[in-house]
mmCIF file of C-alpha atoms and ligand atoms in Angstrom:
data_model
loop_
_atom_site.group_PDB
_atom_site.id
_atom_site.type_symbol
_atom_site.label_atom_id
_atom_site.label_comp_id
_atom_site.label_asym_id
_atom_site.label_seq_id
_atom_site.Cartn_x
_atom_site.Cartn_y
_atom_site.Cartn_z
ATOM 1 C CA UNK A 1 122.426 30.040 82.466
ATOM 2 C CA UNK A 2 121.969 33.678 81.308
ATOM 3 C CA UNK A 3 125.483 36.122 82.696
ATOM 4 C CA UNK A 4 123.662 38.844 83.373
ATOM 5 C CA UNK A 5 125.192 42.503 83.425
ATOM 6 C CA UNK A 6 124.388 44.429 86.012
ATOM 7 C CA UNK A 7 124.001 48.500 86.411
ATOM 8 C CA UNK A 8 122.541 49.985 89.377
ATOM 9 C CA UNK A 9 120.772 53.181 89.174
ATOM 10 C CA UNK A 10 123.075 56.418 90.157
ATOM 11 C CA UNK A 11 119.757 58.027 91.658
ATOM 12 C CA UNK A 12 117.004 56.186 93.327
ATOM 13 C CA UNK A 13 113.472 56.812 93.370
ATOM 14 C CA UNK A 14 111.949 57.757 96.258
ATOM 15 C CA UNK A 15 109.993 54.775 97.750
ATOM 16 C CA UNK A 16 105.846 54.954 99.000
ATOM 17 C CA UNK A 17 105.729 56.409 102.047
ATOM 18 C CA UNK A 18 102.343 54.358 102.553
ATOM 19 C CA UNK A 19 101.964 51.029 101.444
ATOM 20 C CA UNK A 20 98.681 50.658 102.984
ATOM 21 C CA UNK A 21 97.833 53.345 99.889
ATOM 22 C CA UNK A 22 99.935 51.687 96.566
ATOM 23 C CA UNK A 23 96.833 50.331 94.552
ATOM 24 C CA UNK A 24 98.298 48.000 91.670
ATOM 25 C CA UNK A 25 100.446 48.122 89.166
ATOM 26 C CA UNK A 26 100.844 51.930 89.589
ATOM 27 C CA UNK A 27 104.621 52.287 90.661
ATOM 28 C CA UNK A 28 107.597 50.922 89.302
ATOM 29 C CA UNK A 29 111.061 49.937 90.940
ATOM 30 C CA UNK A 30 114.516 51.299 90.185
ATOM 31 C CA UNK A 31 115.740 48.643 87.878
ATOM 32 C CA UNK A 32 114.262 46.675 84.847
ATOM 33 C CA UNK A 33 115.850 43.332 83.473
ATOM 34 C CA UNK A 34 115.917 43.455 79.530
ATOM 35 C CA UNK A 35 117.459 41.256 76.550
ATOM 36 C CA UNK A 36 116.964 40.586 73.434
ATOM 37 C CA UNK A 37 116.453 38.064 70.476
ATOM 38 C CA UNK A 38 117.802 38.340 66.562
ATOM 39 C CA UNK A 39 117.008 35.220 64.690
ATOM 40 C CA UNK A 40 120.247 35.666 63.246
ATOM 41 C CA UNK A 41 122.181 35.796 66.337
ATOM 42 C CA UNK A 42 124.401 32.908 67.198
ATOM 43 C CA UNK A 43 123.311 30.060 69.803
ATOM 44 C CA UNK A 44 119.503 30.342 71.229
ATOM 45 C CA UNK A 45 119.218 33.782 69.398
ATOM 46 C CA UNK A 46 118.895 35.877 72.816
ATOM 47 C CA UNK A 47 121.316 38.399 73.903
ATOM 48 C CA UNK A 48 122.637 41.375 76.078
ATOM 49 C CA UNK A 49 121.036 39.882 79.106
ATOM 50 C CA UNK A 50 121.327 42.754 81.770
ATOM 51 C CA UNK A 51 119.580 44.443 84.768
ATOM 52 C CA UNK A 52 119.397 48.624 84.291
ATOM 53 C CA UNK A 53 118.002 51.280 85.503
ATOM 54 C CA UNK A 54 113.969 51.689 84.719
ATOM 55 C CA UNK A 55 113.415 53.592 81.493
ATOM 56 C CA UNK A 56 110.833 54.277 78.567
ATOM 57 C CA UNK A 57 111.770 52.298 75.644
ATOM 58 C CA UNK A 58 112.654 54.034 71.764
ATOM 59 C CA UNK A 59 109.664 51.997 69.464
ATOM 60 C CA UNK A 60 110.114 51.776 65.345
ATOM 61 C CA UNK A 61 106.393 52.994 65.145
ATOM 62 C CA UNK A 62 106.379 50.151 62.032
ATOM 63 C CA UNK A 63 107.265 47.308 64.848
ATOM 64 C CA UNK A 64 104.922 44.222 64.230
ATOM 65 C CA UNK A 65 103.830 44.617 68.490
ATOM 66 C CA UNK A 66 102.557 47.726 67.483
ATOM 67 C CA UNK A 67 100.026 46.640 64.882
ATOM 68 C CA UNK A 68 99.901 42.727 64.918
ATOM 69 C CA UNK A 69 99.991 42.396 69.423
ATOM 70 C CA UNK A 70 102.501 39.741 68.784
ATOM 71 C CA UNK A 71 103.152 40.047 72.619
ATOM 72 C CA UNK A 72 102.740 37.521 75.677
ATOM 73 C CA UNK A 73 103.554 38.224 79.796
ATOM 74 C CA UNK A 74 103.074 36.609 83.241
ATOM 75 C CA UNK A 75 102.512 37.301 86.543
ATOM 76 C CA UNK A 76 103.995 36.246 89.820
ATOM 77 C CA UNK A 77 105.216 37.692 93.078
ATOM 78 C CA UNK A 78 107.788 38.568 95.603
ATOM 79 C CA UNK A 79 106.940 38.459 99.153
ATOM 80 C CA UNK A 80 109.252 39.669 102.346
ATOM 81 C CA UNK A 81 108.887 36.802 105.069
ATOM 82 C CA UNK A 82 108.248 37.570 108.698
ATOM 83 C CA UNK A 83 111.902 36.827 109.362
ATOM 84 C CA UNK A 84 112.814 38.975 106.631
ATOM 85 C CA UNK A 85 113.588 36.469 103.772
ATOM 86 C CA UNK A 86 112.392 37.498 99.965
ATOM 87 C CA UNK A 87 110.664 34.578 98.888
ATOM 88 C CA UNK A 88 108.470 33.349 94.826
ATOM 89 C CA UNK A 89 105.558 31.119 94.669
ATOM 90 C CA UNK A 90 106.095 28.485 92.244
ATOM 91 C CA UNK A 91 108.350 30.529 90.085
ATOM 92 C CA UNK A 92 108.739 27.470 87.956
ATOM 93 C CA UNK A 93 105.081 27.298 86.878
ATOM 94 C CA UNK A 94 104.883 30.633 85.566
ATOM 95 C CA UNK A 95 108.250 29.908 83.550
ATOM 96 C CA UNK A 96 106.288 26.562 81.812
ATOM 97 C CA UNK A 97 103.095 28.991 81.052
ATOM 98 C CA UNK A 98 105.496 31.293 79.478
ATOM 99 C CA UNK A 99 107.057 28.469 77.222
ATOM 100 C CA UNK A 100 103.289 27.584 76.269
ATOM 101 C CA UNK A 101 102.345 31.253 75.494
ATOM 102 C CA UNK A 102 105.453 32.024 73.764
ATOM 103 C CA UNK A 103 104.856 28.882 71.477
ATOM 104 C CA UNK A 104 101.221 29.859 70.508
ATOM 105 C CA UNK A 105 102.104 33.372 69.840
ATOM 106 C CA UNK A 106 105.392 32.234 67.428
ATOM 107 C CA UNK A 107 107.470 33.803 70.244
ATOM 108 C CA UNK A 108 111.285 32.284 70.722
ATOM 109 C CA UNK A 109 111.024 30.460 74.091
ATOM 110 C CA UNK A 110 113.312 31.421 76.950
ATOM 111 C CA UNK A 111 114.414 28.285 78.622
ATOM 112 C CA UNK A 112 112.505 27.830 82.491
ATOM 113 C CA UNK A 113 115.915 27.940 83.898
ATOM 114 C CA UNK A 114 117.080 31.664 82.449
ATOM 115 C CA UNK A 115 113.034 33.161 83.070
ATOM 116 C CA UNK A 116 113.366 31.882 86.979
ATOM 117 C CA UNK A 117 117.287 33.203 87.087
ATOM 118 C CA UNK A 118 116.466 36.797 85.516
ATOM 119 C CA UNK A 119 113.459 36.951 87.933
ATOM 120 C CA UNK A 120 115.249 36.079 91.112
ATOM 121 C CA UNK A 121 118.492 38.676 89.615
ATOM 122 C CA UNK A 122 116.122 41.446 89.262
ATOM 123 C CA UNK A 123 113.850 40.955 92.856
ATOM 124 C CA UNK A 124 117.591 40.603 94.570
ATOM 125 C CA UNK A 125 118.494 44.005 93.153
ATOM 126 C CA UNK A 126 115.464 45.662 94.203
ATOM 127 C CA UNK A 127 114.525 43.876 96.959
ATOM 128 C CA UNK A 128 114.164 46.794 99.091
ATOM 129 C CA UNK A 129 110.886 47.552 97.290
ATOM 130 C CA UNK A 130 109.375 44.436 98.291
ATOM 131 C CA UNK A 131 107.016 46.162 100.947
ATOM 132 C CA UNK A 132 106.792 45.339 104.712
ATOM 133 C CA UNK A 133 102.971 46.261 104.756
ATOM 134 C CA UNK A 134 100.480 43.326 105.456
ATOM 135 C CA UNK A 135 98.803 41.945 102.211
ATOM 136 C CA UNK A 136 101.398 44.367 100.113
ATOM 137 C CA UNK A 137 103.926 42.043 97.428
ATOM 138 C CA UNK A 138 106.283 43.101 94.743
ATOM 139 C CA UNK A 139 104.170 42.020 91.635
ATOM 140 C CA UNK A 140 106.847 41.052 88.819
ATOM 141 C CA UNK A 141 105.834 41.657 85.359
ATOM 142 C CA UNK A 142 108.063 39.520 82.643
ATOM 143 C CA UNK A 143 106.679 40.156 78.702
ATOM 144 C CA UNK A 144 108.479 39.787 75.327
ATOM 145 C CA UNK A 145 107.036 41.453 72.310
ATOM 146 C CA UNK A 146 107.639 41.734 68.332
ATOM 147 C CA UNK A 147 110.426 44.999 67.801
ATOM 148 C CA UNK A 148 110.786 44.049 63.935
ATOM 149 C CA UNK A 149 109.983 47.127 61.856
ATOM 150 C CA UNK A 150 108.064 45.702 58.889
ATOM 151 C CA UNK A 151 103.831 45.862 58.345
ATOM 152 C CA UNK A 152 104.017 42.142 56.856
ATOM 153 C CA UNK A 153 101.775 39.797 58.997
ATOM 154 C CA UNK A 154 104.554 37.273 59.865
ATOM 155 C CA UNK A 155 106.769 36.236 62.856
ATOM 156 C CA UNK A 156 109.117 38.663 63.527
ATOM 157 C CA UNK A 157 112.562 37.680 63.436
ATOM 158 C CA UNK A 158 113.214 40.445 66.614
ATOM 159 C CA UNK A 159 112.355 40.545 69.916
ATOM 160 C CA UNK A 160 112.757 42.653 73.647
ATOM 161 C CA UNK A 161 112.417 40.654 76.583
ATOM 162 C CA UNK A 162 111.646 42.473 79.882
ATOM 163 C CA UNK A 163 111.084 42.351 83.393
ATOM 164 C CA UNK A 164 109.057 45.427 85.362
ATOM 165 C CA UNK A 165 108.500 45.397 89.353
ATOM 166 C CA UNK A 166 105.884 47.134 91.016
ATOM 167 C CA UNK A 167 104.873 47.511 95.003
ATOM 168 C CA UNK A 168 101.287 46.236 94.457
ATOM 169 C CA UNK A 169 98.381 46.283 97.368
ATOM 170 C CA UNK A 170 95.189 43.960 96.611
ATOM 171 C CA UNK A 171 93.925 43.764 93.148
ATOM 172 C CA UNK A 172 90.787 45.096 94.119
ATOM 173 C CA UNK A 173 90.255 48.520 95.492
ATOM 174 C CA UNK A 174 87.794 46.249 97.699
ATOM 175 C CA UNK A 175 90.278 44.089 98.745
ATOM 176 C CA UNK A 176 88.595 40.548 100.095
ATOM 177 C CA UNK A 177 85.199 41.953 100.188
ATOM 178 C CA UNK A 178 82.718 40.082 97.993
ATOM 179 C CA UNK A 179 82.504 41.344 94.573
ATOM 180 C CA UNK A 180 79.249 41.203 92.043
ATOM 181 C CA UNK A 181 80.362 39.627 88.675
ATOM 182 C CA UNK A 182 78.276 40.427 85.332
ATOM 183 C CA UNK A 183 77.909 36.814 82.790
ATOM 184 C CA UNK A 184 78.389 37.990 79.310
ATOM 185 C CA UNK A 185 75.938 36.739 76.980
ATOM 186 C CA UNK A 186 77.319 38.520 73.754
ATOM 187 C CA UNK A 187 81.132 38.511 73.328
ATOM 188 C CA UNK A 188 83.551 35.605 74.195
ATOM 189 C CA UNK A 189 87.092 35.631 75.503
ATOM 190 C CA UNK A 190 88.019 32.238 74.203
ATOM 191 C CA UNK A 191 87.257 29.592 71.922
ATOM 192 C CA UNK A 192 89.070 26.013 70.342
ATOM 193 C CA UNK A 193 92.014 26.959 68.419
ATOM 194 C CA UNK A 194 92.026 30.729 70.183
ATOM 195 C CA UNK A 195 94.916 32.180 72.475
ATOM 196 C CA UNK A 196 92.418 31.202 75.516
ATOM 197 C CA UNK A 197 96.042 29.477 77.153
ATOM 198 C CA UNK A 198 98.175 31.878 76.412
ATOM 199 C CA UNK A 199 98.726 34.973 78.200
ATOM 200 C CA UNK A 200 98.878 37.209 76.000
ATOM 201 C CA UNK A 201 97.672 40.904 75.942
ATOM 202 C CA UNK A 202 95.461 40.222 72.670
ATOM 203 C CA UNK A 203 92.960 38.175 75.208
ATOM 204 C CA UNK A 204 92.945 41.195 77.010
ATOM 205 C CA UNK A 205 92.176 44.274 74.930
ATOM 206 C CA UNK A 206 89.599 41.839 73.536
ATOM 207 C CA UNK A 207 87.737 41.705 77.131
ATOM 208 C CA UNK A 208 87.807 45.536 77.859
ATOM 209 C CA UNK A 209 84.366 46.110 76.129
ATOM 210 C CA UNK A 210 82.663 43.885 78.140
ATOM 211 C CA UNK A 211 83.980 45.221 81.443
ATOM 212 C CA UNK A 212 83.305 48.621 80.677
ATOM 213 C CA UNK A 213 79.398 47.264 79.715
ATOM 214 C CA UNK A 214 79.664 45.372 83.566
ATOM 215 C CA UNK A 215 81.553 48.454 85.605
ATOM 216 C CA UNK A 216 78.326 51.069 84.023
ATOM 217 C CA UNK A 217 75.949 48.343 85.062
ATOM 218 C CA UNK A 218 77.934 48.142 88.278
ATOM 219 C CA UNK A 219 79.739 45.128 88.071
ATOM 220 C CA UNK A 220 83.301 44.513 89.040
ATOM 221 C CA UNK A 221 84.394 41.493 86.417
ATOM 222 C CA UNK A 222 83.027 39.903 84.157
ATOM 223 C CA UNK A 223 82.509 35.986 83.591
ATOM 224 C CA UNK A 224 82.782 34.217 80.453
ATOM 225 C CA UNK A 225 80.973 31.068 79.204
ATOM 226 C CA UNK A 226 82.576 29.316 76.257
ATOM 227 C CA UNK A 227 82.929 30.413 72.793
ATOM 228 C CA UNK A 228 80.589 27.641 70.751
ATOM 229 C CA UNK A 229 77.684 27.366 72.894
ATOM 230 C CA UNK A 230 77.810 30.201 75.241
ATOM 231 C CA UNK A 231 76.400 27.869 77.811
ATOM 232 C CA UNK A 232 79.313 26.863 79.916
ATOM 233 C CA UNK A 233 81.564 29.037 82.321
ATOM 234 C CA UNK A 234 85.296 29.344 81.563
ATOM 235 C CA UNK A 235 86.972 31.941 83.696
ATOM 236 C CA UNK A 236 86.671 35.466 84.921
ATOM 237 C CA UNK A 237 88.810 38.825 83.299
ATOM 238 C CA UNK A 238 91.629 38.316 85.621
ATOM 239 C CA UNK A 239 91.109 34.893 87.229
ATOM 240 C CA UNK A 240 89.674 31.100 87.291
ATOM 241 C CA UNK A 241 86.853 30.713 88.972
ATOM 242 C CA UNK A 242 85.610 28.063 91.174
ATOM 243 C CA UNK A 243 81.589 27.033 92.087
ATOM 244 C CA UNK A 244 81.101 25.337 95.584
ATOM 245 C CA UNK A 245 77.708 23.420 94.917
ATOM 246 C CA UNK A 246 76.206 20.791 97.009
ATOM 247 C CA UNK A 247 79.830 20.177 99.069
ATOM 248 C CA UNK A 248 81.645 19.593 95.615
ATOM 249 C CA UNK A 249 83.695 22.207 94.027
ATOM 250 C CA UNK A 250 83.796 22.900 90.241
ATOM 251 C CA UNK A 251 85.927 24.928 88.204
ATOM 252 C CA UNK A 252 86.247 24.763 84.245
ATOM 253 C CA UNK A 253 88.650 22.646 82.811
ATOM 254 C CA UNK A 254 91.328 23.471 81.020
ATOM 255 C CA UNK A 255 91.642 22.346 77.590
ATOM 256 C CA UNK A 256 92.683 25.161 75.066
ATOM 257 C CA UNK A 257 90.487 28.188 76.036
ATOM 258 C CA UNK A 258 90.993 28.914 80.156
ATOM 259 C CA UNK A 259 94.131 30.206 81.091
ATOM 260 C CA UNK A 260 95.994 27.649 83.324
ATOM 261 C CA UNK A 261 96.140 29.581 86.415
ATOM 262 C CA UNK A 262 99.294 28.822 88.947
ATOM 263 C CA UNK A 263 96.632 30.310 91.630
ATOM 264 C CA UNK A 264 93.966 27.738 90.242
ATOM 265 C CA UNK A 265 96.426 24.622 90.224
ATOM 266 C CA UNK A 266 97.729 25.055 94.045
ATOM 267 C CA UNK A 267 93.779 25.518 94.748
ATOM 268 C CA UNK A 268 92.873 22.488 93.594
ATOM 269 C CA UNK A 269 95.699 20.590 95.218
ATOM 270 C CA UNK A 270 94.901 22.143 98.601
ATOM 271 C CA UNK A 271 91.009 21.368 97.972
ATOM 272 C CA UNK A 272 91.670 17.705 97.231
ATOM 273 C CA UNK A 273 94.523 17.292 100.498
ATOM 274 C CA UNK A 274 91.429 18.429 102.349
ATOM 275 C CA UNK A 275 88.772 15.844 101.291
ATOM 276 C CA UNK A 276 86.725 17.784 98.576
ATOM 277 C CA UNK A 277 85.958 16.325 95.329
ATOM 278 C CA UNK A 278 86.953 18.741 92.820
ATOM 279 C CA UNK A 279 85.465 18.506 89.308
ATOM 280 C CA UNK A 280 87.236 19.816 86.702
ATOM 281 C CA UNK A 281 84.952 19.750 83.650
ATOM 282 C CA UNK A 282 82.267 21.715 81.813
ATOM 283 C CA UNK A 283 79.795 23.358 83.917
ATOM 284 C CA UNK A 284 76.542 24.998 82.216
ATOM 285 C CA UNK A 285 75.598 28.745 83.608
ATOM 286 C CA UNK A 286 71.774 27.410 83.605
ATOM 287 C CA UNK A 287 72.563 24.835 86.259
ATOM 288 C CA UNK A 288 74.699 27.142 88.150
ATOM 289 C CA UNK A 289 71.662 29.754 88.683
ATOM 290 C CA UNK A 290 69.934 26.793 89.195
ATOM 291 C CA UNK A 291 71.666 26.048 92.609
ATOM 292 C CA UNK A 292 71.831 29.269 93.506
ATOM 293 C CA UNK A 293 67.823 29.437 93.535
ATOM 294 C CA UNK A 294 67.562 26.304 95.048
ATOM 295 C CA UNK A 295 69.807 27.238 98.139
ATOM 296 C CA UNK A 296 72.650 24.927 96.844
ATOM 297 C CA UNK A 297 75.741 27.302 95.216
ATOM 298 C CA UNK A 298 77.342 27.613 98.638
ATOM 299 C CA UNK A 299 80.467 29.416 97.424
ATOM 300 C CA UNK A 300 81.982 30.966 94.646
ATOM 301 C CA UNK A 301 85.456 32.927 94.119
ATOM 302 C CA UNK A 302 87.910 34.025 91.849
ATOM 303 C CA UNK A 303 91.837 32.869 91.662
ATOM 304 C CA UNK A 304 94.783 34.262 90.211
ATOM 305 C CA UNK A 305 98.296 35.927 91.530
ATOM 306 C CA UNK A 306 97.155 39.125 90.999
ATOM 307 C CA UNK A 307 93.501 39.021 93.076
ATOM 308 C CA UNK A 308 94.828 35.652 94.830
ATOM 309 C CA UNK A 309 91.414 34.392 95.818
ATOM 310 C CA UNK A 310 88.617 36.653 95.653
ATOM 311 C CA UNK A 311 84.763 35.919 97.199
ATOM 312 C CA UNK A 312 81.707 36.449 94.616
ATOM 313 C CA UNK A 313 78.499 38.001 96.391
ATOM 314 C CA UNK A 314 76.416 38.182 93.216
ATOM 315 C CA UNK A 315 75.848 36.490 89.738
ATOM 316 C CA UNK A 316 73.625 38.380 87.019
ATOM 317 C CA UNK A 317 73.046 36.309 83.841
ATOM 318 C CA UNK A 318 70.932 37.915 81.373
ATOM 319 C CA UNK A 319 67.921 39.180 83.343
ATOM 320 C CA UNK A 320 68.725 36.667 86.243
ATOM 321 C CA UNK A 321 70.071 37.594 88.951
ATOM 322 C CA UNK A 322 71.710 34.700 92.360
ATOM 323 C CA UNK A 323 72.986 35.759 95.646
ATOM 324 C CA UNK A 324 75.939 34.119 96.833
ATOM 325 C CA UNK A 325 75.328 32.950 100.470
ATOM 326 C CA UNK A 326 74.786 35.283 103.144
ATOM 327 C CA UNK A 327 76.770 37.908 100.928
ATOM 328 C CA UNK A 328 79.864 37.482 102.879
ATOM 329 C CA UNK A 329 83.060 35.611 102.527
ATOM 330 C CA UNK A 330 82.525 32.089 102.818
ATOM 331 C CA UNK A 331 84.280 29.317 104.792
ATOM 332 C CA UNK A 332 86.055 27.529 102.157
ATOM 333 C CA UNK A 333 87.046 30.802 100.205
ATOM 334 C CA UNK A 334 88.531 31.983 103.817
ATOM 335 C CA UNK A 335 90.714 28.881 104.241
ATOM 336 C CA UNK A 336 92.055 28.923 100.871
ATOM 337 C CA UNK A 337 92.918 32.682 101.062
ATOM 338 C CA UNK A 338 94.506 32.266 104.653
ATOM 339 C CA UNK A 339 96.439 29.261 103.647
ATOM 340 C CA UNK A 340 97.133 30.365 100.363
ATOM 341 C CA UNK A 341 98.533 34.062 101.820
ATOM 342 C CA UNK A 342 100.422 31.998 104.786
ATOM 343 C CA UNK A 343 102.247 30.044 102.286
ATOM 344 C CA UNK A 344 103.610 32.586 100.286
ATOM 345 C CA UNK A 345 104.442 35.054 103.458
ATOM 346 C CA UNK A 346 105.911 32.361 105.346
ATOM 347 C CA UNK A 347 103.790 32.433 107.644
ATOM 348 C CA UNK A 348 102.288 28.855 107.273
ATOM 349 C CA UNK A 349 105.047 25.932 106.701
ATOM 350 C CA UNK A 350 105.289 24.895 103.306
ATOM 351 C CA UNK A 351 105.296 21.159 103.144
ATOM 352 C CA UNK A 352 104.378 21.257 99.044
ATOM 353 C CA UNK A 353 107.874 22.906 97.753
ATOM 354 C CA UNK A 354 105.988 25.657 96.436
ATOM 355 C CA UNK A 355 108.601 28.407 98.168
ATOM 356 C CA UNK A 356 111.516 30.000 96.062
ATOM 357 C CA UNK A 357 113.480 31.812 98.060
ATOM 358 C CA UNK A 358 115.345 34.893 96.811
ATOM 359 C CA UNK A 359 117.430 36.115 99.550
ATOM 360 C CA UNK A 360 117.690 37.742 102.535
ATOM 361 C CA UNK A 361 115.604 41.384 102.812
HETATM 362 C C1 LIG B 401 97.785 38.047 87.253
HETATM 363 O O1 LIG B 401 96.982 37.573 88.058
HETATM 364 O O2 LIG B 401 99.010 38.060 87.459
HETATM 365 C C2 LIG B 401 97.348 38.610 86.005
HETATM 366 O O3 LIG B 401 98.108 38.558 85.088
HETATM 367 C C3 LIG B 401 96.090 39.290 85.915
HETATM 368 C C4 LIG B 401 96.341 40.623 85.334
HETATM 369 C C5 LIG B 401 95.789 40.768 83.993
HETATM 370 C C6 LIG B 401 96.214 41.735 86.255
#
């Protein structure tokens, strides 16, 4: 259990007037939870737990984050409830991921209990920015990165861990409209013995060149296949991604190189409590264009926190090119994103445990 100091900003920023108009990941909240980690440092090695106000942070320019991205982060959300309650989504899966990411990356772990308590701390303290406005969440940003000033490529033996807040609309300046998604042939995101897993910002800078190639051939994300045989589909920049084909749903498995979405677990389980069969195992672009010729790739969306679930219209592979459907949202992806979104506003009952609550608004 973390005792965390608290101290509460003496000015407060003014808050969106609009929150029909606050994009993603543009503004931040008041407050920002930090702590940090010496290796010499009695007991787990972290320290100086506290929640203060939001501020830039003084870099060593020679600090190993800076040259070596010895860095990992999640993603989850706050939501304010009908009845006014401040409420996570499976908190407790994002604080595993972060264990798993932290080990790959040579990161000291922060135990589940103290990621979920510094989360809920921080959301209390600002919980007037979680936004009122349909669809609108506080989207909480937790990362830990390598301070230790030294150009040697090894574990650094110091560390900042911090928590950001920011009053997010939809991921998509679409929002649940259909997007077209680009399959790169060239570079790969992922392969065996990679940081595929891990969510770390590495993965990330390392996918950038291939969405700028899709966005100037007007495509809004970009799919990867694997990184052996660039035959099979893995996952999307920013989410899973799920094939409806013939009544059965498919979504890569994952086994070292697809991130382990908390979006793409609850999917599944809701998929299976309704009666699909969902396969979780390698699934080869080829047949995929395949069905969608021959009239059988019914559906196909994205899922993560960020874009929550998020219709495909379009498929281009190499000079192929597969509408999705009647280029609208489909049935399934509808359910999943109604059920999904009534869960975590508390608007739908949840019977899985899935809800955190925070506090009252
Ligand atoms: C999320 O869905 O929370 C993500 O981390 C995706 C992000 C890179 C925007």
């Amino acid at each position: 259990m973390l005792d965390i100091k608290i101290t509460l900003a003496e000015t407060l920023k003014e808050k969106p007037a609009d929150e029909s108009k606050l994009g993603f990941g543009k503004i931040f909240t008041d407050h920002m939870f930090v702590m940090e980690y010496d290796k010499d440092y009695g007991g787990t090695g972290w320290h100086d737990a506290r929640i203060e106000p939001y501020h830039p942070f003084t870099l060593d320019p020679s600090c190993s984050v800076l040259h070596y991205a010895q860095e990992v982060f999640e993603g989850l959300k706050a939501y304010r409830t009908p009845d006014n309650r401040i409420q996570l989504f499976r908190p407790e899966c994002n604080a595993r991921r972060y264990q798993d990411s932290c080990d790959r990356l040579c990161i000291p772990q922060i135990p589940e209990e103290d990621f979920v308590q510094a989360v809920k701390a921080l959301v209390e303290v600002d919980k007037d920015w979680v936004p009122h406005q349909e669809g609108a969440t506080l989207y909480i940003r937790p990362f830990t990165f390598a301070t230790m000033p030294q150009l040697g490529v090894h574990a650094s033996t110091k560390y900042t861990f911090c928590i950001i807040l920011s009053p997010s609309g939809a991921y998509y300046a679409t929002g649940l409209a259909p997007v077209r998604i680009y399959v790169e042939d060239e570079y790969i995101r992922a392969a065996p013995g990679l940081t595929g897993f891990a969510k770390c910002g590495g993965n990330y800078a390392a996918s950038i060149k291939s969405a700028e190639i899709a966005e100037a051939l007007g495509y809004s994300q970009v799919l990867w296949l694997d990184g052996v045989e660039h035959k099979y589909v893995e996952e999307v920049g920013s989410m899973n991604i799920f094939f409806k084909i013939d009544g059965k749903i498919y979504t890569a498995p994952c086994t070292g190189t697809v991130l382990p979405g908390v979006t793409r677990r609850s999917i599944i389980e809701l998929c299976k409590d309704w009666g699909y069969e969902v396969i979780e195992d390698k699934l080869a672009i080829d047949d995929v264009m395949k069905a969608g010729h021959d009239g059988k790739l019914e559906e196909v969306f994205g899922s993560g926190t960020a874009a929550v679930v998020s219709p495909v219209k379009e498929l281009k592979y190499e000079k192929d090119v597969v509408m999705i459907g009647d280029g609208k949202i489909g049935p399934l992806t509808q359910k999943l994103y109604d059920t999904m979104t009534g869960i975590q506003w508390g608007k739908i009952e949840d019977t899985k445990g899935w809800i955190t609550p925070v506090c009252m608004g």
